[in-house]
Coordinates of C-alpha atoms and ligand atoms in Angstrom, one line a residue:
M1 CA 6.5 -13.1 28.2
N2 CA 6.1 -12.0 24.7
S3 CA 6.2 -8.3 25.5
A4 CA 9.1 -6.1 24.5
K5 CA 9.3 -4.9 28.1
W6 CA 10.1 -8.3 29.5
R7 CA 12.4 -9.1 26.6
L8 CA 14.4 -5.9 27.2
L9 CA 14.5 -6.6 31.0
F10 CA 15.7 -10.2 30.4
A11 CA 18.4 -9.0 28.0
Y12 CA 19.4 -6.3 30.6
A13 CA 19.4 -8.8 33.4
F14 CA 21.5 -11.2 31.4
V15 CA 24.1 -8.6 30.4
L16 CA 24.2 -7.1 33.9
G17 CA 24.6 -10.6 35.4
I18 CA 27.5 -11.4 33.1
V19 CA 29.2 -8.0 33.8
I20 CA 28.9 -8.5 37.6
L21 CA 30.2 -12.1 37.4
L22 CA 33.2 -11.1 35.3
F23 CA 33.9 -8.1 37.5
G24 CA 33.7 -10.2 40.7
G25 CA 35.8 -13.0 39.1
A26 CA 38.5 -10.5 38.0
L27 CA 38.5 -9.0 41.6
V28 CA 39.0 -12.5 43.2
I29 CA 41.8 -13.4 40.7
G30 CA 43.5 -10.0 41.2
L31 CA 43.3 -10.3 45.0
N32 CA 44.7 -13.9 44.9
Y33 CA 47.5 -12.8 42.6
S34 CA 48.5 -9.8 44.7
F35 CA 48.5 -11.9 47.9
N36 CA 50.8 -14.4 46.3
K37 CA 53.0 -11.7 44.9
T38 CA 53.3 -10.1 48.4
L39 CA 54.0 -13.4 49.9
E40 CA 56.7 -14.2 47.5
N41 CA 58.2 -10.7 48.0
S42 CA 58.2 -11.1 51.8
M43 CA 59.9 -14.5 51.4
Q44 CA 62.6 -13.0 49.1
A45 CA 63.2 -10.3 51.8
V46 CA 63.8 -13.1 54.3
V47 CA 66.2 -14.9 51.9
A48 CA 68.1 -11.6 51.5
D49 CA 68.2 -11.2 55.2
I50 CA 69.6 -14.7 55.8
K51 CA 72.1 -14.3 53.1
N52 CA 73.4 -11.0 54.5
E53 CA 73.5 -11.9 58.1
E54 CA 73.2 -15.6 59.2
L55 CA 75.2 -17.0 56.3
I56 CA 78.0 -14.5 56.4
H57 CA 78.9 -15.4 60.1
L58 CA 77.6 -18.9 60.0
K59 CA 76.8 -20.4 63.4
K60 CA 75.1 -23.7 62.8
G61 CA 71.9 -24.5 64.6
T62 CA 68.6 -22.7 65.1
I63 CA 67.8 -19.2 63.9
D64 CA 65.1 -16.8 65.0
T65 CA 61.8 -16.6 63.2
K66 CA 61.7 -13.7 60.9
E67 CA 58.9 -11.1 61.2
E68 CA 57.6 -10.3 57.7
F69 CA 54.1 -9.5 56.5
L70 CA 52.0 -12.7 55.9
L71 CA 54.8 -15.0 57.1
S72 CA 53.5 -16.3 60.4
P73 CA 54.2 -19.0 61.3
I74 CA 57.4 -19.3 59.2
F75 CA 59.3 -22.5 58.5
I76 CA 62.9 -22.1 57.4
K77 CA 65.7 -24.6 56.7
I78 CA 69.0 -23.9 55.1
Y79 CA 71.0 -26.7 53.6
E80 CA 74.6 -26.6 52.6
E81 CA 75.1 -28.2 49.2
T82 CA 78.2 -30.4 49.0
N83 CA 78.8 -33.1 46.4
N84 CA 75.3 -34.2 45.9
E85 CA 74.5 -34.1 49.6
N86 CA 72.4 -31.5 51.3
K87 CA 73.4 -30.9 54.9
P88 CA 71.1 -28.8 57.1
V89 CA 73.1 -26.0 58.7
L90 CA 70.4 -23.5 59.9
Y91 CA 66.7 -23.9 60.8
T92 CA 64.0 -22.3 62.7
K93 CA 63.0 -24.2 65.9
N94 CA 59.9 -25.7 64.3
M95 CA 62.0 -27.4 61.7
E96 CA 64.6 -28.9 64.0
N97 CA 63.7 -32.5 63.3
L98 CA 61.8 -32.0 60.1
H99 CA 62.9 -32.0 56.4
F100 CA 61.4 -30.5 53.4
P101 CA 60.8 -32.9 50.4
K102 CA 64.1 -33.3 48.4
E103 CA 62.5 -32.9 45.0
L104 CA 61.4 -29.3 45.6
D105 CA 61.9 -27.0 42.5
I106 CA 63.8 -23.8 42.7
G107 CA 61.5 -20.8 43.0
F108 CA 58.1 -20.0 44.4
Q109 CA 55.4 -22.7 44.5
E110 CA 52.3 -23.9 46.4
I111 CA 52.4 -27.5 47.3
E112 CA 51.2 -29.9 50.0
I113 CA 53.4 -30.4 53.0
P114 CA 51.4 -32.3 55.6
F115 CA 53.6 -31.5 58.6
I116 CA 52.9 -27.7 58.1
S117 CA 49.3 -27.8 57.1
Q118 CA 46.9 -30.8 56.9
E119 CA 44.1 -28.9 55.0
D120 CA 45.6 -26.3 52.6
E121 CA 48.6 -26.1 50.4
V122 CA 51.7 -24.4 51.7
A123 CA 53.6 -21.5 50.0
V124 CA 57.2 -22.5 49.6
L125 CA 60.2 -20.5 48.2
V126 CA 63.4 -22.4 47.4
N127 CA 66.5 -20.3 46.6
Q128 CA 70.1 -21.2 46.0
V129 CA 72.7 -18.7 47.2
T130 CA 76.5 -18.7 47.4
V131 CA 78.1 -17.1 50.5
N132 CA 81.9 -17.3 51.3
N133 CA 82.3 -19.7 48.3
K134 CA 79.8 -22.2 49.8
R135 CA 76.5 -23.1 48.1
Y136 CA 73.4 -23.1 50.2
K137 CA 69.8 -24.0 49.5
I138 CA 67.4 -21.8 51.5
V139 CA 63.8 -23.2 51.9
I140 CA 61.1 -21.0 53.4
A141 CA 57.5 -22.2 53.9
T142 CA 54.4 -20.7 55.4
P143 CA 50.8 -22.0 55.5
I144 CA 48.4 -20.0 53.4
E145 CA 45.3 -20.8 55.4
K146 CA 44.9 -17.2 56.5
I147 CA 45.2 -15.9 53.0
D148 CA 42.6 -18.5 51.8
D149 CA 40.3 -17.6 54.6
T150 CA 40.6 -13.9 53.8
I151 CA 39.8 -14.6 50.1
E152 CA 36.8 -16.7 51.1
I153 CA 35.5 -14.0 53.3
F154 CA 36.0 -11.5 50.5
I155 CA 34.2 -13.8 48.0
G156 CA 31.3 -14.0 50.5
W157 CA 31.0 -10.3 50.8
L158 CA 31.4 -9.9 47.1
L159 CA 28.6 -12.3 46.4
F160 CA 26.3 -10.5 48.9
A161 CA 27.2 -7.1 47.6
G162 CA 27.0 -8.2 44.0
L163 CA 23.6 -9.8 44.5
L164 CA 22.3 -6.7 46.3
L165 CA 23.6 -4.5 43.5
Y166 CA 22.1 -6.8 40.9
V167 CA 18.6 -6.7 42.5
I168 CA 18.8 -2.9 42.9
A169 CA 20.0 -2.5 39.3
L170 CA 17.2 -4.8 38.1
I171 CA 14.5 -2.9 40.0
L172 CA 15.8 0.4 38.6
G173 CA 16.1 -1.1 35.1
Y174 CA 12.5 -2.3 35.3
R175 CA 11.3 1.2 36.3
V176 CA 13.4 2.9 33.5
I177 CA 12.2 0.4 30.9
T178 CA 8.6 0.8 32.0
R179 CA 9.0 4.6 31.8
I180 CA 10.6 4.5 28.4
L181 CA 8.0 2.2 27.0
S182 CA 5.0 4.0 28.5
P183 CA 4.2 6.0 25.3
V184 CA 3.8 2.7 23.4
R185 CA 1.2 1.7 25.9
T186 CA -0.6 5.0 25.6
I187 CA -0.5 4.8 21.8
T188 CA -1.8 1.3 21.8
Q189 CA -4.6 2.1 24.2
T190 CA -5.7 5.2 22.2
A191 CA -5.4 3.2 18.9
Q192 CA -7.7 0.5 20.5
T193 CA -10.4 3.1 21.2
I194 CA -10.3 4.6 17.7
S195 CA -13.0 3.4 15.4
K196 CA -14.7 4.6 12.3
S197 CA -17.0 6.8 14.4
N198 CA -14.3 8.6 16.4
L199 CA -11.5 9.1 13.9
S200 CA -11.1 12.6 15.2
K201 CA -9.3 11.2 18.3
R202 CA -5.5 11.7 18.4
V203 CA -2.7 10.0 20.3
P204 CA -1.1 12.2 23.0
L205 CA 2.4 13.2 22.0
P206 CA 5.1 12.2 24.5
D207 CA 7.1 15.1 26.2
R208 CA 10.5 13.9 24.9
E209 CA 11.0 14.3 21.1
D210 CA 12.3 10.8 20.6
E211 CA 11.4 7.9 18.4
F212 CA 8.1 7.3 20.2
Y213 CA 7.3 11.0 19.6
Q214 CA 7.9 10.5 15.9
L215 CA 5.8 7.3 16.0
A216 CA 2.9 9.1 17.7
K217 CA 3.2 12.0 15.3
T218 CA 3.2 9.7 12.2
F219 CA 0.2 7.8 13.7
N220 CA -1.7 11.1 14.1
T221 CA -0.9 12.2 10.6
M222 CA -2.2 8.9 9.3
L223 CA -5.3 9.3 11.4
E224 CA -5.8 12.8 9.9
R225 CA -5.5 11.4 6.4
L226 CA -7.9 8.6 7.2
E227 CA -10.4 11.0 8.7
K228 CA -10.2 13.2 5.6
N229 CA -10.7 10.3 3.3
F230 CA -13.6 8.9 5.4
D231 CA -15.2 12.4 5.2
K232 CA -14.7 12.4 1.5
I233 CA -16.2 9.0 1.1
N234 CA -19.1 9.9 3.3
R235 CA -19.8 13.1 1.4
F236 CA -19.4 11.2 -1.9
N237 CA -22.0 8.6 -0.7
V238 CA -24.4 11.3 0.3
H239 CA -24.0 12.9 -3.1
V240 CA -24.4 9.7 -5.0
S241 CA -27.6 8.8 -3.1
H242 CA -28.9 12.3 -3.6
E243 CA -28.1 12.4 -7.3
L244 CA -29.8 9.0 -7.9
K245 CA -32.7 9.8 -5.6
T246 CA -33.8 12.9 -7.6
P247 CA -34.4 11.2 -11.0
L248 CA -35.9 8.2 -9.2
T249 CA -38.4 10.4 -7.3
I250 CA -39.3 12.1 -10.6
I251 CA -39.8 8.7 -12.3
R252 CA -41.9 7.4 -9.4
G253 CA -44.0 10.6 -9.3
E254 CA -44.7 10.5 -13.1
I255 CA -45.7 6.8 -12.9
E256 CA -48.0 7.3 -9.9
V257 CA -49.7 10.3 -11.4
A258 CA -50.1 8.5 -14.8
L259 CA -51.7 5.5 -13.0
L260 CA -54.3 7.6 -11.1
K261 CA -56.7 7.3 -14.1
D262 CA -56.8 6.3 -17.7
R263 CA -54.7 8.7 -19.9
S264 CA -54.5 9.4 -23.6
I265 CA -51.7 7.9 -25.7
K266 CA -50.2 11.4 -26.0
E267 CA -50.1 11.8 -22.2
Y268 CA -48.6 8.3 -21.8
K269 CA -45.9 9.3 -24.4
T270 CA -45.1 12.5 -22.5
V271 CA -44.7 10.4 -19.2
L272 CA -42.5 7.9 -21.0
Q273 CA -40.4 10.7 -22.5
T274 CA -39.8 12.1 -19.0
I275 CA -38.9 8.7 -17.6
L276 CA -36.5 8.1 -20.6
E277 CA -34.7 11.4 -19.9
E278 CA -34.4 10.6 -16.1
T279 CA -33.2 7.1 -16.9
K280 CA -30.5 8.5 -19.2
S281 CA -29.4 10.7 -16.4
I282 CA -29.2 7.8 -13.9
Q283 CA -27.4 5.8 -16.5
S284 CA -24.9 8.5 -17.1
I285 CA -24.2 9.0 -13.4
I286 CA -23.6 5.2 -12.9
E287 CA -21.4 5.0 -16.0
T288 CA -19.3 7.9 -14.8
L289 CA -18.9 6.4 -11.3
L290 CA -17.9 3.1 -12.7
L291 CA -15.3 4.8 -14.9
L292 CA -13.9 6.7 -11.9
S293 CA -13.7 3.7 -9.7
K294 CA -12.0 1.6 -12.4
S295 CA -8.9 0.4 -10.7
D296 CA -7.6 -1.6 -13.6
T297 CA -5.8 1.3 -15.3
K298 CA -3.3 -1.3 -16.6
A299 CA -5.8 -2.6 -19.1
L300 CA -6.6 0.9 -20.3
K301 CA -2.9 1.8 -20.6
K302 CA -2.4 -1.2 -22.9
R303 CA -5.0 0.4 -25.2
M304 CA -2.9 3.5 -25.6
L305 CA -1.5 4.2 -29.1
P306 CA 0.2 7.0 -30.9
L307 CA -2.5 9.5 -32.0
S308 CA -2.7 12.9 -33.6
L309 CA -3.7 15.3 -30.8
D310 CA -4.6 18.1 -33.1
T311 CA -7.0 15.9 -35.1
L312 CA -8.6 14.7 -31.8
I313 CA -9.1 18.4 -30.7
L314 CA -10.8 19.2 -34.0
E315 CA -13.1 16.2 -33.6
A316 CA -14.0 17.3 -30.1
V317 CA -14.6 20.9 -31.2
E318 CA -16.9 19.7 -34.1
E319 CA -18.9 17.6 -31.6
K320 CA -19.5 20.7 -29.4
R321 CA -19.8 23.3 -32.2
Q322 CA -23.6 23.0 -32.6
N323 CA -24.1 23.2 -28.8
A324 CA -21.9 26.4 -28.8
N325 CA -23.8 27.9 -31.6
E326 CA -27.1 27.4 -29.8
Q327 CA -25.7 29.5 -26.9
S328 CA -24.3 32.1 -29.4
I329 CA -20.8 31.2 -28.4
N330 CA -18.0 31.1 -30.9
I331 CA -15.2 28.5 -30.7
V332 CA -12.0 29.9 -32.2
I333 CA -9.0 27.7 -32.9
K334 CA -6.1 30.2 -32.5
E335 CA -3.2 27.9 -33.1
L336 CA -3.1 24.1 -33.7
E337 CA 0.4 22.6 -34.1
S338 CA 0.6 19.1 -35.3
V339 CA 1.4 16.9 -32.3
T340 CA 1.5 13.1 -31.9
I341 CA 1.1 11.7 -28.4
V342 CA 0.5 8.2 -27.0
G343 CA -3.0 8.0 -25.6
E344 CA -6.5 6.5 -25.5
S345 CA -8.4 8.4 -28.1
T346 CA -12.0 8.0 -26.8
L347 CA -11.1 9.0 -23.3
L348 CA -8.9 11.9 -24.3
K349 CA -11.6 13.2 -26.7
R350 CA -14.1 13.0 -23.8
A351 CA -11.8 15.0 -21.5
I352 CA -11.3 17.8 -24.1
A353 CA -15.1 17.8 -25.0
N354 CA -15.9 18.1 -21.2
I355 CA -13.7 21.2 -20.8
I356 CA -15.2 22.8 -23.9
D357 CA -18.7 21.8 -22.7
N358 CA -18.0 23.6 -19.4
A359 CA -16.6 26.6 -21.2
I360 CA -19.9 26.8 -23.1
K361 CA -22.0 26.2 -20.0
Y362 CA -20.3 28.8 -17.8
S363 CA -20.0 31.7 -20.4
P364 CA -22.5 34.3 -21.3
P365 CA -23.7 34.5 -24.9
N366 CA -21.7 36.3 -27.6
T367 CA -18.3 35.4 -26.1
N368 CA -15.5 33.4 -27.6
I369 CA -13.8 30.2 -26.6
E370 CA -10.2 30.1 -27.7
I371 CA -8.2 26.9 -28.3
T372 CA -4.5 26.7 -28.7
L373 CA -2.2 23.6 -29.1
N374 CA 1.4 24.6 -28.7
N375 CA 4.3 22.1 -29.1
S376 CA 7.3 24.4 -28.7
S377 CA 9.0 23.7 -25.3
D378 CA 6.1 21.8 -23.8
T379 CA 3.0 20.2 -25.4
I380 CA 0.3 22.5 -24.0
L381 CA -3.4 22.4 -24.8
M382 CA -5.2 25.7 -23.7
I383 CA -8.9 26.2 -23.6
K384 CA -9.8 29.7 -22.7
D385 CA -13.2 31.2 -22.1
S386 CA -14.5 34.6 -21.2
G387 CA -17.1 33.3 -18.8
Y388 CA -18.1 33.6 -15.2
G389 CA -14.8 32.4 -13.8
I390 CA -14.1 30.4 -10.7
P391 CA -13.3 31.9 -7.2
S392 CA -9.7 31.1 -6.4
D393 CA -10.5 29.3 -3.1
Q394 CA -12.6 26.8 -5.0
I395 CA -10.3 26.0 -7.9
E396 CA -8.9 22.9 -6.1
K397 CA -12.3 21.7 -5.1
I398 CA -14.0 21.7 -8.5
F399 CA -12.2 18.4 -9.4
D400 CA -14.0 16.7 -6.5
P401 CA -16.9 14.5 -7.6
F402 CA -20.3 16.3 -7.3
Y403 CA -18.7 19.6 -6.4
R404 CA -20.5 22.5 -8.1
I405 CA -20.2 26.2 -7.6
E406 CA -23.9 27.2 -7.3
S407 CA -23.2 30.9 -6.7
T408 CA -21.4 31.4 -9.9
N409 CA -23.7 29.2 -11.9
E410 CA -25.6 32.3 -13.0
K411 CA -27.4 30.6 -15.7
R412 CA -28.7 27.8 -13.4
V413 CA -26.7 25.5 -15.6
Q414 CA -27.6 21.8 -15.5
G415 CA -24.9 19.4 -14.3
Q416 CA -23.9 16.8 -11.8
G417 CA -20.4 18.0 -10.8
L418 CA -18.8 14.9 -12.3
G419 CA -17.3 16.3 -15.5
L420 CA -14.1 17.6 -14.1
S421 CA -13.5 14.5 -12.0
I422 CA -13.5 12.5 -15.2
V423 CA -11.2 15.0 -16.9
Q424 CA -8.7 14.8 -14.0
W425 CA -8.9 11.0 -14.0
I426 CA -8.2 10.9 -17.8
V427 CA -5.4 13.4 -17.6
K428 CA -3.7 11.4 -14.8
L429 CA -4.1 8.2 -16.8
H430 CA -2.1 9.9 -19.5
N431 CA 0.6 11.1 -17.1
A432 CA -0.3 14.6 -18.0
K433 CA -1.0 17.6 -15.7
I434 CA -3.9 20.0 -15.6
D435 CA -3.8 23.6 -14.5
I436 CA -6.4 26.3 -14.1
E437 CA -6.1 30.0 -14.2
S438 CA -9.3 31.9 -13.5
E439 CA -10.7 35.2 -12.6
V440 CA -14.3 35.8 -11.5
K441 CA -16.4 37.5 -14.2
K442 CA -13.4 37.5 -16.6
G443 CA -12.9 33.9 -17.6
T444 CA -11.0 30.7 -17.2
I445 CA -8.1 29.0 -18.9
F446 CA -7.7 25.3 -18.7
K447 CA -4.1 24.1 -19.5
I448 CA -3.2 20.5 -20.0
Y449 CA 0.6 19.7 -20.1
F450 CA 1.2 16.5 -22.1
N451 CA 4.4 14.4 -22.1
K452 CA 6.4 15.0 -25.2
T453 CA 6.9 11.8 -27.2
D454 CA 9.7 13.0 -29.6
Ligands
ADP501 P1 -20.8 20.3 -13.8 O1 -20.4 21.1 -15.0 O2 -21.6 19.1 -14.2 O3 -21.3 21.0 -12.7 P2 -18.0 19.8 -13.5 O4 -17.2 18.8 -12.7 O5 -17.7 19.8 -15.0 O6 -19.5 19.6 -13.2 O7 -17.6 21.2 -13.0 C1 -17.7 21.5 -11.6 C2 -18.0 22.9 -11.3 O8 -16.8 23.7 -11.7 C3 -19.1 23.5 -12.1 O9 -20.3 23.3 -11.4 C4 -18.8 25.0 -12.2 O10 -19.3 25.6 -11.1 C5 -17.3 25.0 -12.2 N1 -16.7 25.2 -13.6 C6 -16.2 24.2 -14.4 N2 -15.7 24.7 -15.5 C7 -15.9 26.1 -15.5 C8 -15.6 27.2 -16.3 N3 -15.1 27.0 -17.5 N4 -16.0 28.4 -15.9 C9 -16.5 28.6 -14.7 N5 -16.8 27.6 -13.8 C10 -16.5 26.4 -14.2

């Protein structure tokens, strides 16, 4: 009974039960009240009748029974009040030798009078009137058995109808609740069938655009994100395995060939040299992956200190100058304002050096790389090359690990596609933003927007 459906149904049944009970109770009380009121009014009419007729021309003895609604049989006795004594003057035949209790209060009441009714109480109206300067006490009584019987029958019907209504409302309520909650069941069933291997499945959207529709939609959006991330991770894993497999295959091949027969020291040295290069490559891939997966950026942020960005850029340029010269590429510092930012110098230098490195790798000889550091409205570092450029539809992707644009790598440039992933990671670590403007065969501008510290 832990399901929301049953909890809702119980709450509904409880509230409905209370409403029906209150309504039934109010009906019974109202009916009882209106019967009593009608009874009292009828008795008052009889009193008025007696006052206007029998008492004006008083002839002592019996009087006729009065025909009034609900007053059958009727018991009437009229006493004349003289000096503390009540003398009966008029009465209906059924009261000839009988007396009402002396201590009756004035007004309408329901009391027990055994000679009128053994089982139920009796409705009694006591009134004092003065006619022809004489004071009379008029007592009228009638059994209320019939009224009680009528109310009992009414309660019986009310119970039957109420119960029937209750059961019908419960059945309808159950069906409505089941219908309203049906999308939840569908969502749960679909969610249960979704696993890593079929993330492409989606929850069917309910027809009505209600909260469950929103839930299903949110659920589908989450699945979409999960699917994309799983795809990314899968591709990443394939790339990592591939990148590590290539140097390992080369190393294994070199060793196997070397072991086929005895070799000269020079030959062994050449093999070892190749192995060393490939090991360096594996090491570099692993180091980069470790860096990218570092989740403890808090520790790195603690190492951030104020540093001179312009000096850092100069150092990165000097690191890459020889490489550029070898490719007949000229690095020009166009503008270098003095800027202090808070950062981690080793990482930041690595990011700048990576961008310069790419500018060298993806530019033809005899071109320039221009560097600008501007601190006017924003702190912007711009590294502009006149190289092969990046097709606009791939600009977003080049930050993905292992992503390389082979078609534009006209020089068959060496690389693993990890450089820009690191750049982006470092830029994010410094709460900075990176932007690329590029045109194929014209060149590329990398812009990094740093947070101003002053
Ligand atoms: P890598 O240089 O090792 O391939 P990166 O992550 O540094 O890896 O760069 C990813 C890809 O982006 C490169 O393969 C290249 O195709 C493209 N790219 C990066 N920088 C430039 C640039 N300055 N000009 C043209 N293409 C670039």
